[in-house]
Coordinates of C-alpha atoms and ligand atoms in Angstrom, one line a residue:
X19 CA 0.0 0.3 0.1
X20 CA 1.3 3.6 -0.7
X21 CA 3.0 5.5 2.4
X22 CA 1.0 8.3 3.1
X23 CA 2.9 11.5 3.6
X24 CA 2.8 13.1 6.4
X25 CA 3.0 17.1 6.5
X26 CA 4.1 19.4 8.6
X27 CA 1.0 21.0 10.1
X28 CA -0.1 24.0 11.8
X29 CA -2.9 24.3 14.2
X30 CA -4.9 27.3 14.6
X31 CA -6.5 27.5 18.0
X32 CA -10.1 28.9 17.4
X33 CA -11.4 31.8 20.1
X34 CA -14.4 32.4 18.1
X35 CA -13.3 35.4 15.9
X36 CA -15.4 36.1 12.6
X37 CA -12.2 36.3 10.6
X38 CA -10.6 32.7 11.9
X39 CA -11.0 31.5 8.6
X40 CA -9.0 34.1 7.1
X41 CA -5.8 33.2 9.1
X42 CA -6.1 29.9 7.1
X43 CA -6.8 31.3 3.9
X44 CA -3.6 33.3 4.2
X45 CA -1.8 30.2 5.3
X46 CA -2.5 28.0 2.6
X47 CA -1.7 30.6 0.2
X48 CA 1.7 30.2 1.4
X49 CA 1.6 26.4 0.5
X50 CA 1.2 25.7 4.5
X51 CA -1.2 23.1 5.5
X52 CA -3.1 24.1 8.9
X53 CA -6.3 22.9 10.3
X54 CA -8.7 25.1 12.7
X55 CA -10.0 23.6 16.1
X56 CA -12.2 25.4 18.7
X57 CA -10.8 25.9 21.7
X58 CA -12.8 23.4 23.7
X59 CA -11.6 20.6 21.5
X60 CA -7.8 21.1 22.1
X61 CA -6.6 19.0 24.7
X62 CA -2.9 18.0 25.7
X63 CA -3.7 14.7 24.1
X64 CA -5.0 16.3 21.0
X65 CA -1.7 18.3 20.9
X66 CA 0.5 15.2 21.5
X67 CA -1.4 13.4 18.4
X68 CA -1.4 16.3 16.1
X69 CA 2.2 17.3 16.8
X70 CA 2.0 20.8 14.8
X71 CA 5.1 22.6 13.9
X72 CA 3.7 25.7 15.1
X73 CA 0.5 27.0 17.0
X74 CA -1.9 30.3 15.9
X75 CA -4.6 31.5 18.4
X76 CA -7.2 33.3 17.0
X77 CA -8.9 36.3 18.2
X78 CA -12.5 36.1 19.8
X79 CA -15.1 38.1 21.5
X80 CA -14.6 37.2 25.1
X81 CA -12.2 38.8 27.5
X82 CA -9.3 37.0 29.1
X83 CA -10.3 39.2 32.8
X84 CA -13.1 37.3 33.0
X85 CA -13.0 34.2 35.1
X86 CA -13.5 31.0 33.1
X87 CA -12.9 33.1 29.6
X88 CA -11.4 30.5 27.0
X89 CA -8.0 29.0 27.2
X90 CA -5.4 26.9 25.2
X91 CA -4.2 23.7 27.4
X92 CA -1.0 25.1 29.4
X93 CA 0.9 22.6 27.9
X94 CA 1.5 24.4 24.3
X95 CA 3.8 26.6 25.7
X96 CA 6.0 23.5 26.2
X97 CA 5.9 21.6 23.2
X98 CA 9.0 23.9 21.6
X99 CA 7.3 25.5 18.6
X100 CA 6.6 28.8 17.8
X101 CA 3.1 30.3 18.7
X102 CA 1.8 33.4 17.3
X103 CA -1.4 34.9 19.5
X104 CA -3.6 37.2 17.6
X105 CA -5.8 39.9 19.3
X106 CA -7.6 38.2 21.9
X107 CA -4.7 35.5 21.4
X108 CA -2.5 38.2 22.0
X109 CA -3.9 38.2 25.7
X110 CA -4.2 34.9 26.3
X111 CA -0.6 35.0 25.8
X112 CA 0.2 37.6 28.0
X113 CA -2.1 36.5 30.8
X114 CA -1.0 32.6 30.5
X115 CA 3.0 33.6 30.8
X116 CA 2.6 36.5 33.6
X117 CA 1.7 39.4 31.8
X118 CA -1.3 41.3 32.2
X119 CA -4.6 42.8 30.6
X120 CA -6.9 45.3 31.3
X121 CA -10.6 46.0 30.4
X122 CA -10.6 49.4 27.9
X123 CA -12.4 52.1 28.0
X124 CA -14.3 52.5 24.8
X125 CA -14.6 56.1 24.8
X126 CA -13.1 58.9 26.6
X127 CA -10.6 58.8 29.5
X128 CA -7.5 58.0 27.6
X129 CA -9.5 54.6 26.4
X130 CA -7.4 52.2 24.8
X131 CA -10.4 50.4 23.0
X132 CA -9.8 50.4 19.2
X133 CA -12.1 49.5 16.5
X134 CA -10.4 50.2 13.0
X135 CA -7.5 51.5 11.1
X136 CA -4.3 52.5 13.1
X137 CA -0.7 52.8 12.4
X138 CA 2.0 50.8 13.9
X139 CA 5.5 51.7 14.1
X140 CA 8.6 49.9 15.1
X141 CA 10.5 49.8 18.2
X142 CA 12.7 47.1 16.8
X143 CA 13.5 45.9 13.2
X144 CA 15.8 43.4 13.6
X145 CA 13.7 40.2 14.3
X146 CA 13.0 37.9 11.1
X147 CA 9.5 38.1 12.1
X148 CA 9.7 41.6 10.6
X149 CA 11.1 41.0 7.7
X150 CA 9.8 43.1 4.9
X151 CA 7.7 45.1 7.3
X152 CA 8.4 48.9 8.0
X153 CA 10.0 49.8 5.0
X154 CA 8.2 52.5 4.9
X155 CA 8.2 53.6 8.8
X156 CA 5.1 52.3 9.3
X157 CA 2.0 50.1 8.6
X158 CA -1.2 49.8 8.5
X159 CA -3.2 47.5 10.2
X160 CA -6.7 46.7 11.5
X161 CA -7.9 46.8 15.3
X162 CA -10.8 45.5 16.7
X163 CA -10.3 45.4 20.7
X164 CA -11.6 46.2 23.7
X165 CA -9.0 45.0 26.4
X166 CA -5.4 45.6 26.0
X167 CA -2.3 44.3 27.5
X168 CA -0.8 46.3 30.3
X169 CA 2.1 44.8 31.0
X170 CA 3.8 42.1 28.9
X171 CA 4.9 39.0 30.3
X172 CA 8.6 38.1 31.3
X173 CA 10.5 37.5 28.5
X174 CA 8.7 39.4 26.1
X175 CA 10.2 42.8 23.9
X176 CA 8.2 45.3 22.5
X177 CA 8.3 45.2 18.5
X178 CA 6.0 48.0 17.3
X179 CA 3.6 50.4 18.6
X180 CA 0.7 52.2 18.0
X181 CA -0.6 55.4 19.5
X182 CA -3.4 53.2 21.3
X183 CA -1.4 50.1 21.8
X184 CA 2.0 50.0 23.3
X185 CA 2.0 46.4 23.0
X186 CA 1.1 46.5 19.2
X187 CA 3.7 43.6 18.2
X188 CA 5.4 42.0 21.1
X189 CA 7.7 38.8 20.6
X190 CA 10.0 36.7 22.8
X191 CA 12.6 35.5 20.4
X192 CA 14.3 32.8 22.1
X193 CA 10.8 31.1 22.5
X194 CA 9.8 31.8 18.9
X195 CA 6.4 33.5 20.8
X196 CA 4.8 36.5 18.8
X197 CA 1.7 38.1 19.7
X198 CA 0.4 41.0 17.9
X199 CA -2.8 43.3 18.8
X200 CA -4.3 43.8 15.3
X201 CA -5.8 41.4 12.8
X202 CA -2.7 40.5 9.9
X203 CA -5.1 38.3 8.5
X204 CA -7.7 41.1 7.1
X205 CA -7.8 42.7 4.1
X206 CA -7.4 46.2 6.1
X207 CA -3.7 45.4 7.1
X208 CA -2.6 45.2 3.5
X209 CA 0.9 43.7 4.5
X210 CA 0.0 41.1 6.9
X211 CA 0.5 38.4 5.1
X212 CA 4.2 39.0 5.1
X213 CA 4.1 38.4 8.7
X214 CA 2.6 34.9 8.3
X215 CA 5.2 34.0 5.7
X216 CA 8.0 35.4 8.1
X217 CA 6.4 33.1 11.1
X218 CA 5.7 29.9 8.9
X219 CA 9.3 30.5 7.7
X220 CA 10.4 30.8 11.6
X221 CA 8.8 27.5 12.1
X222 CA 10.6 25.8 9.1
X223 CA 7.7 24.9 7.1
X224 CA 8.9 24.0 3.3
X225 CA 5.5 25.4 1.8
X226 CA 5.1 22.1 0.1
X227 CA 1.4 21.9 0.4
X228 CA 0.7 22.0 -3.5
X229 CA -2.7 20.5 -5.3
X230 CA 0.1 18.1 -6.7
X231 CA 1.0 17.0 -3.2
X232 CA -2.9 16.7 -2.5
X233 CA -3.6 14.9 -5.2
X234 CA -1.4 11.8 -4.3
X235 CA -2.1 11.7 -0.7
X236 CA -5.9 12.2 -1.1
X237 CA -5.6 9.0 -3.7
X238 CA -3.4 7.2 -1.0
X239 CA -6.0 8.2 1.8
X240 CA -9.0 7.4 -0.4
X241 CA -7.3 3.7 -1.1
X242 CA -6.7 2.9 2.6
X243 CA -10.2 3.5 3.7
X244 CA -12.1 2.1 1.0
X245 CA -10.2 -1.2 0.4
X246 CA -11.8 -3.2 -1.9
X247 CA -15.1 -2.2 -1.4
X248 CA -17.5 0.0 -3.6
X249 CA -18.0 3.7 -3.2
X250 CA -21.5 5.6 -4.4
X251 CA -21.1 9.2 -5.6
X252 CA -24.2 11.8 -6.1
X253 CA -23.6 13.6 -9.2
X254 CA -25.0 17.0 -9.6
X255 CA -22.7 18.3 -12.4
X256 CA -21.6 21.1 -9.5
X257 CA -17.6 21.2 -9.4
X258 CA -17.5 19.9 -5.7
X259 CA -18.8 16.6 -6.3
X260 CA -17.4 16.6 -10.3
X261 CA -14.2 16.7 -8.5
X262 CA -14.8 14.5 -5.8
X263 CA -16.0 12.4 -8.2
X264 CA -13.0 12.3 -10.5
X265 CA -10.4 11.8 -7.7
X266 CA -12.2 9.0 -6.6
X267 CA -12.3 7.2 -9.5
X268 CA -8.6 8.2 -10.1
X269 CA -8.0 6.5 -6.6
X270 CA -10.1 2.9 -6.7
X271 CA -11.7 3.2 -10.7
X272 CA -14.8 0.7 -11.2
X273 CA -15.3 0.2 -7.6
X274 CA -17.3 3.8 -7.8
X275 CA -20.4 4.2 -9.7
X276 CA -21.7 7.6 -9.6
X277 CA -25.5 8.1 -9.3
X278 CA -27.1 11.4 -11.6
X279 CA -30.5 12.6 -10.4
X280 CA -32.4 14.4 -13.0
X281 CA -35.0 16.0 -11.4
X282 CA -36.5 18.1 -14.7
X283 CA -35.2 21.3 -13.1
X284 CA -31.8 21.5 -14.7
X285 CA -30.9 24.0 -17.2
X286 CA -30.7 23.4 -21.0
X287 CA -28.5 20.7 -21.9
X288 CA -27.1 19.9 -18.5
X289 CA -28.0 16.4 -18.2
X290 CA -26.7 15.3 -21.6
X291 CA -23.2 17.6 -20.8
X292 CA -22.8 15.8 -17.6
X293 CA -23.7 12.2 -18.7
X294 CA -21.6 12.6 -21.9
X295 CA -18.7 14.0 -19.5
X296 CA -18.4 11.3 -17.1
X297 CA -19.8 8.2 -18.7
X298 CA -17.8 8.8 -22.1
X299 CA -14.7 11.0 -21.3
X300 CA -14.2 9.5 -18.0
X301 CA -15.1 5.9 -18.5
X302 CA -16.6 6.4 -14.8
X303 CA -19.9 3.8 -14.0
X304 CA -22.5 6.4 -13.9
X305 CA -26.6 5.6 -13.3
X306 CA -28.5 8.3 -15.2
X307 CA -31.7 8.2 -13.0
X308 CA -34.2 10.4 -15.0
X309 CA -36.8 11.0 -12.2
X310 CA -38.2 14.2 -14.2
X311 CA -41.8 12.8 -14.1
X312 CA -41.7 12.1 -10.1
X313 CA -40.7 15.5 -9.4
X314 CA -42.7 17.6 -11.5
X315 CA -45.5 15.6 -11.0
X316 CA -45.4 15.9 -6.8
X317 CA -44.8 19.5 -7.6
X318 CA -47.5 19.9 -9.6
X319 CA -49.7 23.1 -8.0
X320 CA -47.2 23.6 -5.2
X321 CA -46.2 27.3 -5.0
X322 CA -45.0 27.6 -1.7
X323 CA -41.1 28.0 -1.9
X324 CA -40.2 25.7 1.3
X325 CA -42.7 23.3 0.5
X326 CA -41.3 22.7 -3.1
X327 CA -38.0 23.0 -1.5
X328 CA -39.1 20.0 1.0
X329 CA -40.6 17.9 -1.3
X330 CA -37.6 18.1 -3.8
X331 CA -35.4 17.1 -1.1
X332 CA -37.6 14.4 0.2
X333 CA -37.7 13.1 -3.0
X334 CA -34.2 13.4 -4.1
X335 CA -33.2 11.2 -0.6
X336 CA -35.6 8.6 -2.0
X337 CA -34.8 8.3 -5.3
X338 CA -31.1 8.3 -4.6
X339 CA -31.3 5.4 -2.4
X340 CA -33.6 3.3 -4.4
X341 CA -31.2 3.6 -7.1
X342 CA -28.0 3.1 -4.8
X343 CA -29.6 0.1 -3.7
X344 CA -29.2 -1.4 -6.7
X345 CA -25.3 -1.4 -6.6
X346 CA -24.8 -4.3 -4.9
X347 CA -22.3 -4.3 -2.0
X348 CA -21.8 -0.6 -1.8
X349 CA -20.3 0.5 1.8
X350 CA -19.3 3.7 1.2
X351 CA -21.3 7.1 0.2
X352 CA -18.6 9.9 -1.3
X353 CA -19.5 13.5 -0.7
X354 CA -18.0 17.0 -1.9
X355 CA -18.0 18.6 1.7
X356 CA -15.8 21.4 1.9
X357 CA -13.5 22.6 4.7
X358 CA -15.8 25.7 5.4
X359 CA -18.9 23.2 6.1
X360 CA -16.5 20.9 8.3
X361 CA -15.0 23.8 10.9
X362 CA -16.7 23.3 13.8
X363 CA -17.4 27.2 14.9
X364 CA -17.1 28.5 18.1
X365 CA -20.6 29.9 19.3
X366 CA -20.8 32.2 21.7
X367 CA -24.4 33.4 20.8
X368 CA -26.3 30.3 21.7
X369 CA -29.8 29.6 20.2
X370 CA -30.6 28.6 16.9
X371 CA -30.9 31.1 14.4
X372 CA -33.8 31.6 11.8
X373 CA -34.3 29.5 9.0
X374 CA -34.4 31.9 5.9
X375 CA -34.3 28.8 3.1
X376 CA -33.9 25.3 4.0
X377 CA -31.0 23.7 1.8
X378 CA -31.4 20.8 -0.3
X379 CA -28.6 18.4 1.1
X380 CA -28.5 14.7 1.9
X381 CA -27.4 14.9 5.6
X382 CA -28.8 11.7 7.3
X383 CA -28.6 9.8 4.2
X384 CA -25.5 7.7 5.3
X385 CA -26.8 6.5 8.5
X386 CA -29.8 5.7 7.0
X387 CA -28.2 3.6 4.6
X388 CA -25.7 2.2 6.5
X389 CA -23.0 4.0 4.2
X390 CA -19.9 5.2 5.7
X391 CA -18.6 8.5 4.1
X392 CA -15.7 9.4 1.7
X393 CA -15.2 13.1 1.7
X394 CA -11.7 14.0 -0.2
X395 CA -12.0 17.4 -0.4
X396 CA -12.8 18.1 3.4
X397 CA -9.6 19.9 4.1
X398 CA -9.8 22.4 1.0
X399 CA -11.8 25.5 0.5
X400 CA -13.4 26.3 -2.9
X401 CA -10.9 27.8 -4.9
X402 CA -8.7 24.8 -4.2
X403 CA -11.1 22.4 -5.3
X404 CA -10.9 24.2 -8.1
X405 CA -7.0 24.0 -8.3
X406 CA -7.4 20.6 -7.7
X407 CA -9.9 20.3 -10.6
X408 CA -7.4 21.7 -13.2
X409 CA -4.8 19.5 -11.6
X410 CA -6.8 16.7 -12.3
X411 CA -7.4 17.9 -16.0
X412 CA -11.3 18.7 -16.3
X413 CA -12.6 21.2 -18.3
X414 CA -11.8 24.6 -17.5
X415 CA -16.0 24.7 -18.2
X416 CA -16.9 22.3 -15.4
X417 CA -14.4 24.2 -13.3
X418 CA -15.2 27.8 -13.5
X419 CA -18.9 26.9 -13.4
X420 CA -21.3 29.4 -11.3
X421 CA -22.8 27.2 -8.4
X422 CA -26.2 25.9 -8.9
X423 CA -28.6 25.2 -6.2
X424 CA -29.6 21.7 -5.7
X425 CA -33.4 22.4 -6.0
X426 CA -32.5 23.6 -9.7
X427 CA -34.6 25.9 -11.5
X428 CA -37.7 25.1 -9.3
X429 CA -36.7 27.9 -7.2
X430 CA -36.0 30.3 -10.3
X431 CA -39.9 30.1 -11.2
X432 CA -42.0 31.6 -8.2
X433 CA -45.4 30.7 -8.4
X434 CA -46.5 27.1 -10.0
X435 CA -43.7 25.1 -11.7
X436 CA -44.9 24.0 -15.3
X437 CA -43.0 21.8 -17.8
X438 CA -43.8 25.2 -20.5
X439 CA -42.6 27.8 -18.1
X440 CA -39.4 25.2 -17.5
X441 CA -38.7 25.3 -21.2
X442 CA -39.3 29.2 -21.4
X443 CA -37.3 29.3 -18.2
X444 CA -34.1 27.2 -19.9
X445 CA -34.0 29.1 -23.1
X446 CA -34.0 32.8 -21.8
X447 CA -31.7 31.5 -18.9
X448 CA -29.2 30.1 -22.2
X449 CA -29.5 33.5 -23.9
X450 CA -28.6 35.3 -20.8
X451 CA -25.3 33.3 -20.0
X452 CA -24.5 33.1 -23.8
X453 CA -24.7 37.0 -23.9
X454 CA -22.4 37.2 -20.4
X455 CA -19.9 34.5 -22.1
X456 CA -19.7 36.6 -25.1
X457 CA -19.0 39.8 -23.6
X458 CA -16.2 37.9 -21.6
X459 CA -18.1 38.6 -18.3
X460 CA -18.6 35.4 -16.8
X461 CA -15.7 34.8 -14.7
X462 CA -16.4 38.4 -13.1
X463 CA -19.6 37.5 -11.7
X464 CA -20.3 34.4 -9.0
X465 CA -24.0 33.7 -10.2
X466 CA -26.2 34.5 -12.9
X467 CA -29.3 33.3 -14.1
X468 CA -32.9 34.2 -15.5
X469 CA -36.4 33.9 -13.1
X470 CA -39.3 33.5 -14.8
X471 CA -41.8 35.7 -13.3
X472 CA -45.4 34.4 -12.7
X473 CA -47.2 37.1 -14.1
X474 CA -47.8 38.0 -17.8
X475 CA -47.8 41.4 -19.0
X476 CA -48.9 43.2 -22.7
X477 CA -46.6 43.8 -25.1
X478 CA -46.8 44.3 -29.3
X479 CA -44.7 42.7 -31.6
X480 CA -44.6 43.6 -35.1
X481 CA -48.2 44.5 -35.4
X482 CA -49.8 42.2 -32.9
X483 CA -50.6 42.0 -29.3
X484 CA -48.7 39.8 -27.1
X485 CA -49.4 38.4 -23.5
X486 CA -46.3 36.7 -22.1
X487 CA -44.2 35.9 -19.1
X488 CA -42.2 38.5 -17.7
X489 CA -38.8 37.4 -16.5
X490 CA -35.9 38.8 -14.4
X491 CA -32.0 38.8 -14.7
X492 CA -30.1 38.2 -11.8
X493 CA -26.0 38.6 -11.8
X494 CA -24.3 39.0 -8.6
X495 CA -20.6 39.1 -7.0
X496 CA -19.9 37.5 -3.5
X497 CA -17.2 35.8 -2.1
X498 CA -18.9 33.0 -0.5
X499 CA -22.7 33.3 -1.2
X500 CA -23.3 34.7 2.1
X501 CA -23.5 38.4 1.2
X502 CA -23.7 39.6 -2.2
X503 CA -23.9 42.9 -4.8
X504 CA -26.4 42.9 -8.2
X505 CA -23.4 43.2 -10.9
X506 CA -23.5 46.5 -12.4
X507 CA -24.3 45.9 -16.0
X508 CA -24.0 48.4 -18.7
X509 CA -27.4 49.6 -20.0
X510 CA -25.8 48.7 -23.6
X511 CA -25.4 45.2 -22.4
X512 CA -29.1 45.5 -20.9
X513 CA -30.5 46.2 -23.4
X514 CA -29.1 43.9 -25.9
X515 CA -29.7 41.3 -23.8
X516 CA -33.6 41.9 -23.2
X517 CA -33.9 42.2 -27.0
X518 CA -32.1 39.1 -27.5
X519 CA -34.2 37.5 -25.0
X520 CA -37.7 38.6 -26.4
X521 CA -36.7 37.6 -30.0
X522 CA -35.1 34.3 -29.3
X523 CA -37.4 33.2 -26.6
X524 CA -41.0 32.7 -27.3
X525 CA -43.2 33.0 -24.2
X526 CA -41.4 36.0 -22.9
X527 CA -42.3 39.5 -23.6
X528 CA -40.9 41.7 -20.7
X529 CA -37.0 42.0 -19.3
X530 CA -36.3 43.3 -15.8
X531 CA -33.1 43.4 -13.9
X532 CA -32.7 42.5 -10.7
X533 CA -30.8 45.1 -8.4
X534 CA -31.5 43.7 -5.0
X535 CA -27.8 43.0 -2.9
X536 CA -28.1 40.5 -0.4
X537 CA -28.8 41.8 2.2
X538 CA -31.7 42.4 2.3
X539 CA -32.4 40.2 -0.5
X540 CA -31.1 36.6 -1.5
X541 CA -29.3 35.6 -4.6
X542 CA -32.0 33.3 -5.5
X543 CA -35.8 34.5 -5.7
X544 CA -37.0 31.6 -3.7
Ligands
XMP8 P1 -29.5 32.4 -1.4 O1 -30.5 32.3 -2.4 O2 -29.8 31.9 0.0 O3 -28.1 31.4 -1.9 O4 -28.8 34.0 -1.3 C1 -26.9 31.8 -1.7 C2 -26.3 30.5 -2.3 O5 -26.6 29.1 -2.2 C3 -27.6 28.6 -3.1 N1 -28.5 27.9 -2.8 C4 -28.3 26.4 -2.7 N2 -27.5 26.0 -3.0 N3 -28.9 23.7 -2.2 C5 -27.5 24.4 -2.8 O6 -26.8 23.5 -3.2 C6 -29.9 24.6 -2.1 O7 -31.0 24.4 -1.6 C7 -30.0 26.0 -2.4 N4 -30.4 27.2 -2.2 C8 -29.6 28.1 -2.0 C9 -27.5 29.8 -4.4 O8 -28.0 29.6 -5.4 C10 -26.5 30.5 -3.7 O9 -25.4 30.0 -4.6

C-alpha cells in the first residue's frame, strides 16, 4: 500500500473570531497545511497527537479578564514550537505567561479600546519576524479590541507600537512566541501576509502543500479507507461533486459508481453534458436516473417556496436511495464536503438562527442507508477544489461554473412550476449566459441566472399584441454567497440582452434586471 505522506501541520486554535477562516486562507496561500480547531477540543492529548509545527491563537469576542474565559491547554507553551497570538490570542498569551490584561474604556478618558484602522511604528526591526515590514516607516493595521495588554509577560520585548496600543507587536524571540494586537489576516492590514510568511518560515515550514501533493495523498487515503469495497457518489454536475468523483475514480477505478438524479429542474443541455463528460470522457460507471416525471408530478400546484424545497429534498433522498440500493455491496457514500462546512465554529451567541431557506442536502442519508462517508475534499476551500480540478484535468467549463442550487430551476420559477414555464426559462437562461460569456463577464460574476415571473404582461410585436411572461435577470458578485452585490452591467449590455431574449425566446415579452443586494435580498428568488 502507498505510504501516506505526512505534512508539517500548523494548528489554529479558534477562540471564536469572525475572521479565523481568513488566517487559514492566508496560510494555505503560502502552501502551508493548517487546520482550525475550536479551543474546547484542543486538549493535551489532542496536541500530542496533532504534533503541530507551529500554533496560532485566533482572536475572539471574550475577555481574558473574565473568570472561565477560553484558554488553550498550558502544554502548548512547552511543545517547543513557535506560537503566534492574534488580538484575543495575544491577550491569552500575556495572561498565561505572566503579563497583565485590562479592560479598555471604549470612549473618553484615555481609553485604549480600538476599532478600525491604525498605524504601527517599529520599536525593533532586527527580528526575522519583521522582514519586509516597516520599509516605509509604518504599517497600516486593523485593530478590533476592547481589552488591552497593560504589562507584557517576562521574556517578551516590544517590536511595534501604535498610538493606542503600546504593545501592538511583541515577541519572546528565544521561545519564538509572537503576539500582535491587530489582525494581520484581514484585507485592511495590507502587508499582513508578510507576517504570516515570516512566522511560518521561522517555524521551518517548507511550503510544500501543493495540489500535486494533495492529489497523491488524497488518492492514497481513499485507497486505504475503501480497500476493495464499493463507493457511490451523488453527482450534481457542480464543481465539488465532479472533482470528488474524478479523484475517487482515479483512486479506485470501477469500484466507484456515480448516481446522477435528473429531477427535471436542470438547465438547458445540463443532463446530457454531465452524462457525456463522466460516462464518455472519463469512463466512470454512471447511473442516469431520469426522474423528471416523479419530481414534476409531485410539484404540480405547489407554490410555497419552502414546500417546494422540502418536496424536492425528500424525493431526492428517496430516489438516490432507490438507485444506490441497486449497487451491490456498496459500503461508502462519497460527498463533496468542503472545509468551510467542516469547521466547527465556536458559538458564543447560543440559540438556533432563523431558517431563511431549507437547503437541499442529503444529510442523514449515510446513517439511514448504513453507509460510511468518503469526503476527499474536506480539507479544501472552494478555490482549492478548483485548483485540484485543474490538476486532475477537468475541463475549464466545469471548473469555472457558477454555483447551481440543489432544487435547481424550481426556485427560479416563483409560483407554480409547469413544464412549459421551465422550457421558456431554460431558453432565456441559455441566451443570458451566452451574452455574459460573449462579453467576457462570466468569470467576474459569482452567479447569474434568469427567473421566470408568475405574471404575464402585454406587449406589442410587429403589428400584434402579445401577452407573455415577464422574466428577471439576476447577476451578483460575492465571495462566499453569504453576502452579494448586484452586478453593474452597462445599459448597452442589458438592452442588447433584453432584445435577444424577447426575439429568441417565445413566451417572454418583458425583461427586468434585479438590482437587489444580499442582504436584504437573497441570491435566489425563493
Ligand atoms: P441564497 O438564495 O440563500 O443563496 O442567497 C446563496 C447561495 O446558495 C445557493 N443555494 C443553494 N445551494 N442547495 C444548494 O446546494 C440549496 O438548496 C440552495 N439554495 C440556495 C444559491 O444558488 C447561492 O449560490
